[in-house]
mmCIF file of C-alpha atoms and ligand atoms in Angstrom:
data_model
loop_
_atom_site.group_PDB
_atom_site.id
_atom_site.type_symbol
_atom_site.label_atom_id
_atom_site.label_comp_id
_atom_site.label_asym_id
_atom_site.label_seq_id
_atom_site.Cartn_x
_atom_site.Cartn_y
_atom_site.Cartn_z
ATOM 1 C CA UNK A 245 -0.728 25.219 49.366
ATOM 2 C CA UNK A 246 -0.497 24.884 45.626
ATOM 3 C CA UNK A 247 1.237 21.645 44.611
ATOM 4 C CA UNK A 248 2.518 20.188 41.353
ATOM 5 C CA UNK A 249 2.720 16.398 41.268
ATOM 6 C CA UNK A 250 4.914 14.948 38.545
ATOM 7 C CA UNK A 251 4.084 11.650 36.880
ATOM 8 C CA UNK A 252 4.669 9.731 33.633
ATOM 9 C CA UNK A 253 2.923 10.395 30.315
ATOM 10 C CA UNK A 254 -0.459 8.660 30.203
ATOM 11 C CA UNK A 255 -0.834 8.287 33.983
ATOM 12 C CA UNK A 256 -2.209 11.787 34.705
ATOM 13 C CA UNK A 257 -5.853 10.644 35.038
ATOM 14 C CA UNK A 258 -4.930 7.779 37.374
ATOM 15 C CA UNK A 259 -2.893 10.206 39.456
ATOM 16 C CA UNK A 260 -5.909 12.546 39.723
ATOM 17 C CA UNK A 261 -7.991 9.636 41.054
ATOM 18 C CA UNK A 262 -5.291 8.861 43.617
ATOM 19 C CA UNK A 263 -5.056 12.500 44.708
ATOM 20 C CA UNK A 264 -8.833 12.779 45.040
ATOM 21 C CA UNK A 265 -8.886 9.610 47.139
ATOM 22 C CA UNK A 266 -6.683 11.311 49.718
ATOM 23 C CA UNK A 267 -8.936 14.356 49.704
ATOM 24 C CA UNK A 268 -6.816 16.644 47.526
ATOM 25 C CA UNK A 269 -9.007 19.049 45.594
ATOM 26 C CA UNK A 270 -8.992 21.246 42.483
ATOM 27 C CA UNK A 271 -6.864 18.829 40.460
ATOM 28 C CA UNK A 272 -5.895 20.133 37.048
ATOM 29 C CA UNK A 273 -4.415 17.783 34.463
ATOM 30 C CA UNK A 274 -1.172 18.992 32.845
ATOM 31 C CA UNK A 275 1.380 17.181 30.672
ATOM 32 C CA UNK A 276 3.070 14.562 32.852
ATOM 33 C CA UNK A 277 1.863 16.399 35.960
ATOM 34 C CA UNK A 278 -1.187 17.383 37.975
ATOM 35 C CA UNK A 279 -1.634 20.739 39.674
ATOM 36 C CA UNK A 280 -3.730 20.850 42.853
ATOM 37 C CA UNK A 281 -4.181 22.341 46.304
ATOM 38 C CA UNK A 282 -3.160 20.475 49.444
ATOM 39 C CA UNK A 283 -2.620 20.961 53.161
ATOM 40 C CA UNK A 284 0.649 20.007 54.860
ATOM 41 C CA UNK A 285 -1.016 16.825 56.118
ATOM 42 C CA UNK A 286 -2.117 15.922 52.576
ATOM 43 C CA UNK A 287 1.410 16.561 51.296
ATOM 44 C CA UNK A 288 2.725 14.026 53.839
ATOM 45 C CA UNK A 289 -0.040 11.590 52.857
ATOM 46 C CA UNK A 290 0.633 12.054 49.149
ATOM 47 C CA UNK A 291 4.332 11.313 49.580
ATOM 48 C CA UNK A 292 3.677 8.179 51.577
ATOM 49 C CA UNK A 293 0.823 6.757 49.559
ATOM 50 C CA UNK A 294 0.832 7.897 45.906
ATOM 51 C CA UNK A 295 1.543 4.991 43.569
ATOM 52 C CA UNK A 296 1.833 6.944 40.319
ATOM 53 C CA UNK A 297 3.377 10.215 41.587
ATOM 54 C CA UNK A 298 7.101 10.818 41.065
ATOM 55 C CA UNK A 299 7.605 14.110 42.950
ATOM 56 C CA UNK A 300 5.335 16.387 44.968
ATOM 57 C CA UNK A 301 6.527 19.958 44.385
ATOM 58 C CA UNK A 302 5.520 23.207 46.067
ATOM 59 C CA UNK A 303 6.146 26.478 44.164
ATOM 60 C CA UNK A 304 8.406 28.953 46.002
ATOM 61 C CA UNK A 305 8.601 31.894 43.590
ATOM 62 C CA UNK A 306 8.849 32.717 39.894
ATOM 63 C CA UNK A 307 10.480 35.390 37.795
ATOM 64 C CA UNK A 308 11.628 36.313 34.279
ATOM 65 C CA UNK A 309 15.235 35.836 33.150
ATOM 66 C CA UNK A 310 16.856 35.840 29.744
ATOM 67 C CA UNK A 311 20.449 35.115 30.695
ATOM 68 C CA UNK A 312 22.541 33.407 33.373
ATOM 69 C CA UNK A 313 23.405 36.627 35.225
ATOM 70 C CA UNK A 314 19.700 37.539 35.587
ATOM 71 C CA UNK A 315 19.004 34.000 36.799
ATOM 72 C CA UNK A 316 21.855 34.179 39.337
ATOM 73 C CA UNK A 317 20.754 37.639 40.604
ATOM 74 C CA UNK A 318 17.127 36.615 41.183
ATOM 75 C CA UNK A 319 18.046 33.382 42.915
ATOM 76 C CA UNK A 320 20.603 35.234 45.079
ATOM 77 C CA UNK A 321 17.954 37.842 46.033
ATOM 78 C CA UNK A 322 15.864 35.183 47.814
ATOM 79 C CA UNK A 323 16.710 34.585 51.479
ATOM 80 C CA UNK A 324 17.700 30.923 51.397
ATOM 81 C CA UNK A 325 18.999 31.063 54.958
ATOM 82 C CA UNK A 326 15.334 31.083 56.097
ATOM 83 C CA UNK A 327 14.546 28.054 53.942
ATOM 84 C CA UNK A 328 17.031 25.458 55.161
ATOM 85 C CA UNK A 329 19.816 25.048 57.656
ATOM 86 C CA UNK A 330 23.551 25.185 57.205
ATOM 87 C CA UNK A 331 23.870 21.570 58.335
ATOM 88 C CA UNK A 332 21.447 20.350 55.606
ATOM 89 C CA UNK A 333 22.823 19.178 52.284
ATOM 90 C CA UNK A 334 21.030 20.469 49.182
ATOM 91 C CA UNK A 335 20.498 19.510 45.537
ATOM 92 C CA UNK A 336 19.061 21.198 42.467
ATOM 93 C CA UNK A 337 17.361 19.680 39.491
ATOM 94 C CA UNK A 338 16.620 21.835 36.433
ATOM 95 C CA UNK A 339 14.353 21.265 33.428
ATOM 96 C CA UNK A 340 14.859 23.729 30.593
ATOM 97 C CA UNK A 341 12.800 24.431 27.466
ATOM 98 C CA UNK A 342 14.120 27.778 26.321
ATOM 99 C CA UNK A 343 15.983 29.591 23.591
ATOM 100 C CA UNK A 344 17.714 31.646 26.329
ATOM 101 C CA UNK A 345 19.155 28.702 28.283
ATOM 102 C CA UNK A 346 20.656 25.642 26.630
ATOM 103 C CA UNK A 347 21.971 23.404 29.348
ATOM 104 C CA UNK A 348 19.915 22.267 32.327
ATOM 105 C CA UNK A 349 23.095 21.197 34.176
ATOM 106 C CA UNK A 350 24.581 24.694 33.805
ATOM 107 C CA UNK A 351 21.324 26.270 35.045
ATOM 108 C CA UNK A 352 21.457 23.970 38.104
ATOM 109 C CA UNK A 353 25.104 24.929 38.686
ATOM 110 C CA UNK A 354 24.374 28.696 38.514
ATOM 111 C CA UNK A 355 21.461 28.245 40.932
ATOM 112 C CA UNK A 356 23.659 26.293 43.327
ATOM 113 C CA UNK A 357 26.312 29.052 43.196
ATOM 114 C CA UNK A 358 23.731 31.762 43.952
ATOM 115 C CA UNK A 359 22.364 29.828 46.954
ATOM 116 C CA UNK A 360 25.843 28.995 48.279
ATOM 117 C CA UNK A 361 26.910 32.655 47.889
ATOM 118 C CA UNK A 362 23.819 33.782 49.804
ATOM 119 C CA UNK A 363 24.775 31.587 52.748
ATOM 120 C CA UNK A 364 28.419 32.701 52.573
ATOM 121 C CA UNK A 365 27.371 36.357 52.574
ATOM 122 C CA UNK A 366 25.185 35.807 55.660
ATOM 123 C CA UNK A 367 27.194 33.288 57.697
ATOM 124 C CA UNK A 368 30.682 33.231 56.162
ATOM 125 C CA UNK A 369 30.248 29.580 55.125
ATOM 126 C CA UNK A 370 27.891 27.480 53.016
ATOM 127 C CA UNK A 371 26.010 24.147 53.164
ATOM 128 C CA UNK A 372 27.219 21.176 51.115
ATOM 129 C CA UNK A 373 25.724 19.811 47.941
ATOM 130 C CA UNK A 374 24.686 16.141 47.792
ATOM 131 C CA UNK A 375 23.326 15.248 44.338
ATOM 132 C CA UNK A 376 22.203 11.747 45.396
ATOM 133 C CA UNK A 377 20.561 11.983 48.794
ATOM 134 C CA UNK A 378 20.211 15.652 49.768
ATOM 135 C CA UNK A 379 18.123 16.883 52.692
ATOM 136 C CA UNK A 380 16.728 19.937 50.874
ATOM 137 C CA UNK A 381 15.755 19.586 47.211
ATOM 138 C CA UNK A 382 14.879 22.243 44.672
ATOM 139 C CA UNK A 383 13.420 21.847 41.189
ATOM 140 C CA UNK A 384 13.720 24.609 38.606
ATOM 141 C CA UNK A 385 11.560 24.787 35.487
ATOM 142 C CA UNK A 386 12.416 27.228 32.724
ATOM 143 C CA UNK A 387 10.040 27.767 29.828
ATOM 144 C CA UNK A 388 11.536 30.447 27.556
ATOM 145 C CA UNK A 389 12.191 33.351 29.977
ATOM 146 C CA UNK A 390 9.780 32.166 32.683
ATOM 147 C CA UNK A 391 11.517 30.556 35.650
ATOM 148 C CA UNK A 392 9.590 28.729 38.392
ATOM 149 C CA UNK A 393 11.413 27.559 41.518
ATOM 150 C CA UNK A 394 9.789 24.680 43.396
ATOM 151 C CA UNK A 395 10.811 23.037 46.628
ATOM 152 C CA UNK A 396 10.581 19.298 46.317
ATOM 153 C CA UNK A 397 8.715 17.743 49.231
ATOM 154 C CA UNK A 398 9.633 14.202 48.134
ATOM 155 C CA UNK A 399 13.410 14.443 47.785
ATOM 156 C CA UNK A 400 14.416 11.336 45.862
ATOM 157 C CA UNK A 401 11.875 10.221 43.274
ATOM 158 C CA UNK A 402 8.902 8.381 44.784
ATOM 159 C CA UNK A 403 9.296 5.438 42.409
ATOM 160 C CA UNK A 404 12.302 4.368 44.506
ATOM 161 C CA UNK A 405 10.271 2.334 46.955
ATOM 162 C CA UNK A 406 13.334 0.552 48.321
ATOM 163 C CA UNK A 407 12.466 -3.010 47.279
ATOM 164 C CA UNK A 408 14.460 -3.137 44.054
ATOM 165 C CA UNK A 409 17.776 -4.641 45.032
ATOM 166 C CA UNK A 410 18.396 -6.348 41.690
ATOM 167 C CA UNK A 411 17.208 -5.514 38.181
ATOM 168 C CA UNK A 412 16.793 -8.246 35.564
ATOM 169 C CA UNK A 413 16.091 -7.502 31.881
ATOM 170 C CA UNK A 414 14.405 -4.122 31.197
ATOM 171 C CA UNK A 415 12.580 -3.624 34.509
ATOM 172 C CA UNK A 416 9.518 -1.377 34.536
ATOM 173 C CA UNK A 417 9.555 1.874 36.451
ATOM 174 C CA UNK A 418 7.686 1.219 39.716
ATOM 175 C CA UNK A 419 5.228 4.110 39.097
ATOM 176 C CA UNK A 420 4.465 2.826 35.606
ATOM 177 C CA UNK A 421 3.924 -0.712 36.948
ATOM 178 C CA UNK A 422 1.509 0.610 39.600
ATOM 179 C CA UNK A 423 -0.180 2.781 36.947
ATOM 180 C CA UNK A 424 -0.741 -0.270 34.704
ATOM 181 C CA UNK A 425 -2.408 -2.121 37.568
ATOM 182 C CA UNK A 426 -4.621 0.847 38.430
ATOM 183 C CA UNK A 427 -5.564 1.302 34.763
ATOM 184 C CA UNK A 428 -6.544 -2.386 34.745
ATOM 185 C CA UNK A 429 -8.643 -1.603 37.858
ATOM 186 C CA UNK A 430 -6.730 -4.039 40.050
ATOM 187 C CA UNK A 431 -7.687 -3.680 43.705
ATOM 188 C CA UNK A 432 -6.581 -7.061 44.989
ATOM 189 C CA UNK A 433 -10.081 -8.489 44.629
ATOM 190 C CA UNK A 434 -9.092 -11.252 42.209
ATOM 191 C CA UNK A 435 -6.033 -13.454 41.571
ATOM 192 C CA UNK A 436 -3.134 -11.787 39.774
ATOM 193 C CA UNK A 437 -0.560 -13.243 37.373
ATOM 194 C CA UNK A 438 2.500 -11.746 35.677
ATOM 195 C CA UNK A 439 3.627 -14.640 33.432
ATOM 196 C CA UNK A 440 6.861 -12.865 32.347
ATOM 197 C CA UNK A 441 7.698 -11.252 35.676
ATOM 198 C CA UNK A 442 11.410 -10.453 35.219
ATOM 199 C CA UNK A 443 12.599 -8.746 38.398
ATOM 200 C CA UNK A 444 9.041 -8.628 39.751
ATOM 201 C CA UNK A 445 7.999 -4.966 39.620
ATOM 202 C CA UNK A 446 4.355 -5.726 38.754
ATOM 203 C CA UNK A 447 4.242 -8.391 41.479
ATOM 204 C CA UNK A 448 5.615 -6.034 44.131
ATOM 205 C CA UNK A 449 3.173 -3.287 43.135
ATOM 206 C CA UNK A 450 0.275 -5.787 43.035
ATOM 207 C CA UNK A 451 1.182 -6.877 46.558
ATOM 208 C CA UNK A 452 1.330 -3.248 47.759
ATOM 209 C CA UNK A 453 -2.115 -2.551 46.248
ATOM 210 C CA UNK A 454 -3.725 -5.786 47.468
ATOM 211 C CA UNK A 455 -2.382 -5.298 51.004
ATOM 212 C CA UNK A 456 -3.313 -1.579 51.071
ATOM 213 C CA UNK A 457 0.321 -0.775 51.849
ATOM 214 C CA UNK A 458 1.323 2.816 51.049
ATOM 215 C CA UNK A 459 4.346 2.284 48.759
ATOM 216 C CA UNK A 460 6.619 4.727 50.595
ATOM 217 C CA UNK A 461 5.510 4.005 54.155
ATOM 218 C CA UNK A 462 8.964 2.672 55.083
ATOM 219 C CA UNK A 463 11.035 5.318 53.271
ATOM 220 C CA UNK A 464 13.628 6.841 55.597
ATOM 221 C CA UNK A 465 13.853 10.322 54.153
ATOM 222 C CA UNK A 466 11.558 12.881 52.489
ATOM 223 C CA UNK A 467 12.422 16.385 51.310
ATOM 224 C CA UNK A 468 9.801 18.009 53.585
ATOM 225 C CA UNK A 469 11.642 16.744 56.678
ATOM 226 C CA UNK A 470 14.241 19.497 56.195
ATOM 227 C CA UNK A 471 11.604 22.228 55.808
ATOM 228 C CA UNK A 472 11.332 24.818 58.487
ATOM 229 C CA UNK A 473 7.582 23.992 58.954
ATOM 230 C CA UNK A 474 8.167 20.200 59.319
ATOM 231 C CA UNK A 475 5.661 18.830 61.834
ATOM 232 C CA UNK A 476 7.088 15.527 63.058
ATOM 233 C CA UNK A 477 4.079 14.742 65.243
ATOM 234 C CA UNK A 478 1.663 15.263 62.361
ATOM 235 C CA UNK A 479 3.833 13.133 60.053
ATOM 236 C CA UNK A 480 3.976 10.279 62.589
ATOM 237 C CA UNK A 481 0.209 10.374 63.069
ATOM 238 C CA UNK A 482 -0.391 10.290 59.268
ATOM 239 C CA UNK A 483 1.929 7.267 59.074
ATOM 240 C CA UNK A 484 0.161 5.554 61.933
ATOM 241 C CA UNK A 485 -3.280 6.030 60.363
ATOM 242 C CA UNK A 486 -2.059 4.716 57.008
ATOM 243 C CA UNK A 487 -0.394 1.669 58.630
ATOM 244 C CA UNK A 488 -3.679 0.777 60.326
ATOM 245 C CA UNK A 489 -5.294 -0.038 56.977
ATOM 246 C CA UNK A 490 -2.690 -2.651 55.946
ATOM 247 C CA UNK A 491 -4.123 -6.153 55.482
ATOM 248 C CA UNK A 492 -2.998 -9.487 54.071
ATOM 249 C CA UNK A 493 -3.768 -9.943 50.353
ATOM 250 C CA UNK A 494 -6.953 -11.984 49.903
ATOM 251 C CA UNK A 495 -6.094 -13.599 46.563
ATOM 252 C CA UNK A 496 -3.116 -15.311 44.961
ATOM 253 C CA UNK A 497 -0.389 -13.169 43.408
ATOM 254 C CA UNK A 498 1.764 -15.243 41.069
ATOM 255 C CA UNK A 499 4.827 -14.560 38.925
ATOM 256 C CA UNK A 500 6.418 -16.803 36.299
ATOM 257 C CA UNK A 501 9.427 -16.426 34.041
ATOM 258 C CA UNK A 502 11.388 -18.640 31.716
ATOM 259 C CA UNK A 503 14.801 -17.412 32.901
ATOM 260 C CA UNK A 504 16.432 -18.618 36.110
ATOM 261 C CA UNK A 505 18.339 -15.296 36.472
ATOM 262 C CA UNK A 506 15.102 -13.269 36.294
ATOM 263 C CA UNK A 507 13.492 -15.396 38.984
ATOM 264 C CA UNK A 508 16.588 -15.087 41.187
ATOM 265 C CA UNK A 509 16.476 -11.274 40.924
ATOM 266 C CA UNK A 510 12.744 -11.370 41.529
ATOM 267 C CA UNK A 511 13.149 -13.591 44.600
ATOM 268 C CA UNK A 512 15.697 -11.185 46.069
ATOM 269 C CA UNK A 513 13.530 -8.116 45.417
ATOM 270 C CA UNK A 514 10.497 -9.774 46.925
ATOM 271 C CA UNK A 515 12.418 -10.588 50.103
ATOM 272 C CA UNK A 516 11.555 -7.052 51.122
ATOM 273 C CA UNK A 517 8.550 -6.525 53.425
ATOM 274 C CA UNK A 518 7.731 -10.197 53.641
ATOM 275 C CA UNK A 519 6.452 -10.274 50.064
ATOM 276 C CA UNK A 520 7.639 -13.854 49.717
ATOM 277 C CA UNK A 521 5.017 -15.179 52.070
ATOM 278 C CA UNK A 522 2.257 -13.964 49.764
ATOM 279 C CA UNK A 523 3.668 -14.202 46.237
ATOM 280 C CA UNK A 524 4.142 -17.491 44.386
ATOM 281 C CA UNK A 525 7.020 -17.713 41.909
ATOM 282 C CA UNK A 526 7.342 -20.416 39.247
ATOM 283 C CA UNK A 527 9.722 -21.158 36.402
ATOM 284 C CA UNK A 528 7.534 -21.569 33.321
ATOM 285 C CA UNK A 529 7.653 -21.132 29.584
ATOM 286 C CA UNK A 530 4.443 -19.172 29.076
ATOM 287 C CA UNK A 531 3.868 -20.757 25.685
ATOM 288 C CA UNK A 532 4.082 -24.323 26.932
ATOM 289 C CA UNK A 533 2.424 -24.674 30.289
ATOM 290 C CA UNK A 534 -0.329 -22.904 32.131
ATOM 291 C CA UNK A 535 0.204 -21.417 35.561
ATOM 292 C CA UNK A 536 -2.280 -22.907 37.995
ATOM 293 C CA UNK A 537 -4.433 -19.827 38.417
ATOM 294 C CA UNK A 538 -8.052 -19.271 37.422
ATOM 295 C CA UNK A 539 -10.140 -16.193 36.575
ATOM 296 C CA UNK A 540 -7.122 -13.983 37.067
ATOM 297 C CA UNK A 541 -6.042 -10.552 36.016
ATOM 298 C CA UNK A 542 -2.980 -11.219 33.823
ATOM 299 C CA UNK A 543 -0.708 -8.212 33.222
ATOM 300 C CA UNK A 544 2.725 -8.354 31.612
ATOM 301 C CA UNK A 545 5.314 -6.663 29.496
ATOM 302 C CA UNK A 546 6.833 -9.200 27.138
ATOM 303 C CA UNK A 547 10.126 -8.431 25.402
ATOM 304 C CA UNK A 548 9.646 -5.768 22.707
ATOM 305 C CA UNK A 549 12.207 -7.283 20.399
ATOM 306 C CA UNK A 550 14.176 -10.471 20.400
ATOM 307 C CA UNK A 551 17.469 -9.380 18.887
ATOM 308 C CA UNK A 552 19.419 -11.801 21.040
ATOM 309 C CA UNK A 553 17.467 -14.903 20.086
ATOM 310 C CA UNK A 554 16.805 -16.411 16.691
ATOM 311 C CA UNK A 555 13.069 -16.350 17.109
ATOM 312 C CA UNK A 556 11.004 -13.893 15.125
ATOM 313 C CA UNK A 557 9.270 -11.339 17.372
ATOM 314 C CA UNK A 558 6.000 -11.537 15.415
ATOM 315 C CA UNK A 559 5.729 -15.284 15.868
ATOM 316 C CA UNK A 560 6.632 -14.837 19.564
ATOM 317 C CA UNK A 561 3.617 -12.520 19.979
ATOM 318 C CA UNK A 562 1.435 -14.952 17.998
ATOM 319 C CA UNK A 563 2.404 -17.681 20.457
ATOM 320 C CA UNK A 564 1.487 -15.351 23.323
ATOM 321 C CA UNK A 565 -2.008 -14.989 21.828
ATOM 322 C CA UNK A 566 -2.297 -18.754 21.355
ATOM 323 C CA UNK A 567 -1.234 -19.437 24.962
ATOM 324 C CA UNK A 568 -3.715 -16.871 26.295
ATOM 325 C CA UNK A 569 -6.520 -18.539 24.354
ATOM 326 C CA UNK A 570 -5.458 -22.050 25.295
ATOM 327 C CA UNK A 571 -4.694 -21.643 29.008
ATOM 328 C CA UNK A 572 -6.423 -18.530 30.348
ATOM 329 C CA UNK A 573 -10.093 -18.671 29.357
ATOM 330 C CA UNK A 574 -12.081 -16.766 31.988
ATOM 331 C CA UNK A 575 -9.205 -14.411 32.737
ATOM 332 C CA UNK A 576 -8.565 -10.847 31.584
ATOM 333 C CA UNK A 577 -5.156 -10.080 30.068
ATOM 334 C CA UNK A 578 -3.348 -6.802 29.561
ATOM 335 C CA UNK A 579 -0.119 -6.452 27.571
ATOM 336 C CA UNK A 580 2.116 -3.387 27.380
ATOM 337 C CA UNK A 581 4.429 -3.234 24.388
ATOM 338 C CA UNK A 582 6.300 -0.732 22.245
ATOM 339 C CA UNK A 583 6.289 -3.155 19.316
ATOM 340 C CA UNK A 584 3.024 -2.228 17.548
ATOM 341 C CA UNK A 585 3.554 -4.608 14.624
ATOM 342 C CA UNK A 586 4.202 -7.572 16.900
ATOM 343 C CA UNK A 587 1.158 -6.661 19.033
ATOM 344 C CA UNK A 588 -1.051 -7.173 15.972
ATOM 345 C CA UNK A 589 0.178 -10.789 15.815
ATOM 346 C CA UNK A 590 -1.355 -11.601 19.219
ATOM 347 C CA UNK A 591 -4.405 -12.370 17.086
ATOM 348 C CA UNK A 592 -7.000 -11.387 19.714
ATOM 349 C CA UNK A 593 -9.183 -8.317 19.436
ATOM 350 C CA UNK A 594 -8.237 -5.819 22.173
ATOM 351 C CA UNK A 595 -11.239 -4.351 23.988
ATOM 352 C CA UNK A 596 -9.173 -1.347 25.155
ATOM 353 C CA UNK A 597 -6.008 0.365 23.924
ATOM 354 C CA UNK A 598 -4.282 2.892 26.168
ATOM 355 C CA UNK A 599 -1.336 4.951 24.851
ATOM 356 C CA UNK A 600 1.539 5.205 27.345
ATOM 357 C CA UNK A 601 5.286 5.715 27.498
ATOM 358 C CA UNK A 602 7.776 3.276 28.982
ATOM 359 C CA UNK A 603 10.711 5.674 29.429
ATOM 360 C CA UNK A 604 11.255 7.158 25.980
ATOM 361 C CA UNK A 605 9.388 4.316 24.236
ATOM 362 C CA UNK A 606 5.877 4.975 22.983
ATOM 363 C CA UNK A 607 3.751 1.997 24.019
ATOM 364 C CA UNK A 608 0.255 0.605 23.891
ATOM 365 C CA UNK A 609 -1.372 -1.056 26.873
ATOM 366 C CA UNK A 610 -4.002 -3.420 25.465
ATOM 367 C CA UNK A 611 -6.776 -5.335 27.155
ATOM 368 C CA UNK A 612 -7.971 -8.775 26.007
ATOM 369 C CA UNK A 613 -11.049 -10.447 27.469
ATOM 370 C CA UNK A 614 -10.529 -14.196 27.418
ATOM 371 C CA UNK A 615 -13.854 -15.932 27.513
ATOM 372 C CA UNK A 616 -14.171 -19.372 29.022
ATOM 373 C CA UNK A 617 -15.778 -21.419 26.253
ATOM 374 C CA UNK A 618 -17.393 -19.414 23.494
ATOM 375 C CA UNK A 619 -18.414 -15.800 23.943
ATOM 376 C CA UNK A 620 -21.976 -16.745 23.041
ATOM 377 C CA UNK A 621 -22.097 -19.345 25.803
ATOM 378 C CA UNK A 622 -20.872 -16.743 28.300
ATOM 379 C CA UNK A 623 -23.640 -14.327 27.389
ATOM 380 C CA UNK A 624 -26.228 -17.111 27.497
ATOM 381 C CA UNK A 625 -25.068 -17.949 31.021
HETATM 382 C C1 SAM B 715 10.734 -7.003 29.675
HETATM 383 S S1 SAM B 715 11.071 -8.314 30.763
HETATM 384 C C2 SAM B 715 9.889 -8.087 32.049
HETATM 385 C C3 SAM B 715 10.367 -7.094 33.060
HETATM 386 C C4 SAM B 715 9.506 -7.028 34.301
HETATM 387 N N1 SAM B 715 8.172 -6.531 34.018
HETATM 388 C C5 SAM B 715 10.180 -6.178 35.373
HETATM 389 O O1 SAM B 715 9.655 -5.105 35.735
HETATM 390 O O2 SAM B 715 11.277 -6.544 35.811
HETATM 391 C C6 SAM B 715 10.446 -9.699 29.891
HETATM 392 C C7 SAM B 715 10.613 -11.014 30.645
HETATM 393 O O3 SAM B 715 9.974 -12.026 29.861
HETATM 394 C C8 SAM B 715 10.661 -13.244 30.113
HETATM 395 N N2 SAM B 715 10.296 -14.212 29.053
HETATM 396 C C9 SAM B 715 10.642 -14.201 27.740
HETATM 397 N N3 SAM B 715 10.076 -15.246 27.082
HETATM 398 C C10 SAM B 715 9.346 -15.931 28.009
HETATM 399 C C11 SAM B 715 8.526 -17.098 27.958
HETATM 400 N N4 SAM B 715 8.372 -17.791 26.810
HETATM 401 N N5 SAM B 715 7.921 -17.515 29.089
HETATM 402 C C12 SAM B 715 8.081 -16.842 30.258
HETATM 403 N N6 SAM B 715 8.862 -15.731 30.365
HETATM 404 C C13 SAM B 715 9.481 -15.278 29.269
HETATM 405 C C14 SAM B 715 12.106 -12.813 30.108
HETATM 406 O O4 SAM B 715 12.911 -13.770 30.775
HETATM 407 C C15 SAM B 715 12.045 -11.459 30.836
HETATM 408 O O5 SAM B 715 12.308 -11.616 32.217
#
């Protein structure tokens, strides 16, 4: 089957690596998506185990339409009664880039009407819509007059792993957090520190990577479970095989934050899946005191601006650089920030700069190698 896996800008290459790891072939990089070919088994595996994928879509059909009536007619012409059952709820998501259609919500509404009318014509009644937690999910993409209808094998977005019960200040999207760790080549083979952990997204994703836990292994519902070709036995056996590879993390995973409220939210989120047993949390001002961790991978997203406090954001970033130099020699640090001016004040030369987006914010993800002692001494060693 052809599949289209949606992701976030800048994570396409990482997603390709993940897809190839589960044996999915012919991956083609697109903007915020990867196109590929997969079997039903690989679609189940992708949904359970992708860390940077948001939705796994399968194209149903495509057509040309230049107005709402043409859209309605072509959607109505398809036999939806063979696709899902009356007792299933359904939902439609539309993305529109077209001079012929202005409003994605209206496109979704027209599509819903056409599907409901098809059922009513056939059975005299229609299935219900559930925008939040539908059984059967459709995604519509319109580029000018070209309409592609996809069925969404994931259902709700795959970044909703289920562990986020509380959000503190500006939490990262779970897929972005996992993408940052994969870009930093984290595999759980060294200690990990997020010194400004907020609600703990990077910590949770680090734990999932280090323990080889597929991030959606415990999800209750996927879109493909309402498909007519759903193979429950195959799905259970894929889950079983993936569960068999879970192990305890081998190295410390540590989170620190200056705010009590952030740590409380973090503690609650990490209560999920027994995270707490493996992740250390500490209240620390990053600038003042080192966390007791050596030769670690340090990844964090500091505040991008400090409107609420009196401190200048540039001097805040300078202090970050000073603390990295003072306390974390021998470690490798990565910072993601949308504040490019402040980033320059870190005062360390980045050895890598990766452009990314955090939601609508254009960001840089920068790597700093922190040598223990002088760089010369390291090379002499
Ligand atoms: C953008 S949030 C991090 C969000 C987090 N990555 C998540 O996904 O929830 C920045 C965090 O930095 C913390 N912070 C700010 N200044 C700090 C400092 N000097 N030391 C430690 N943490 C600090 C804030 O309390 C806040 O939780």
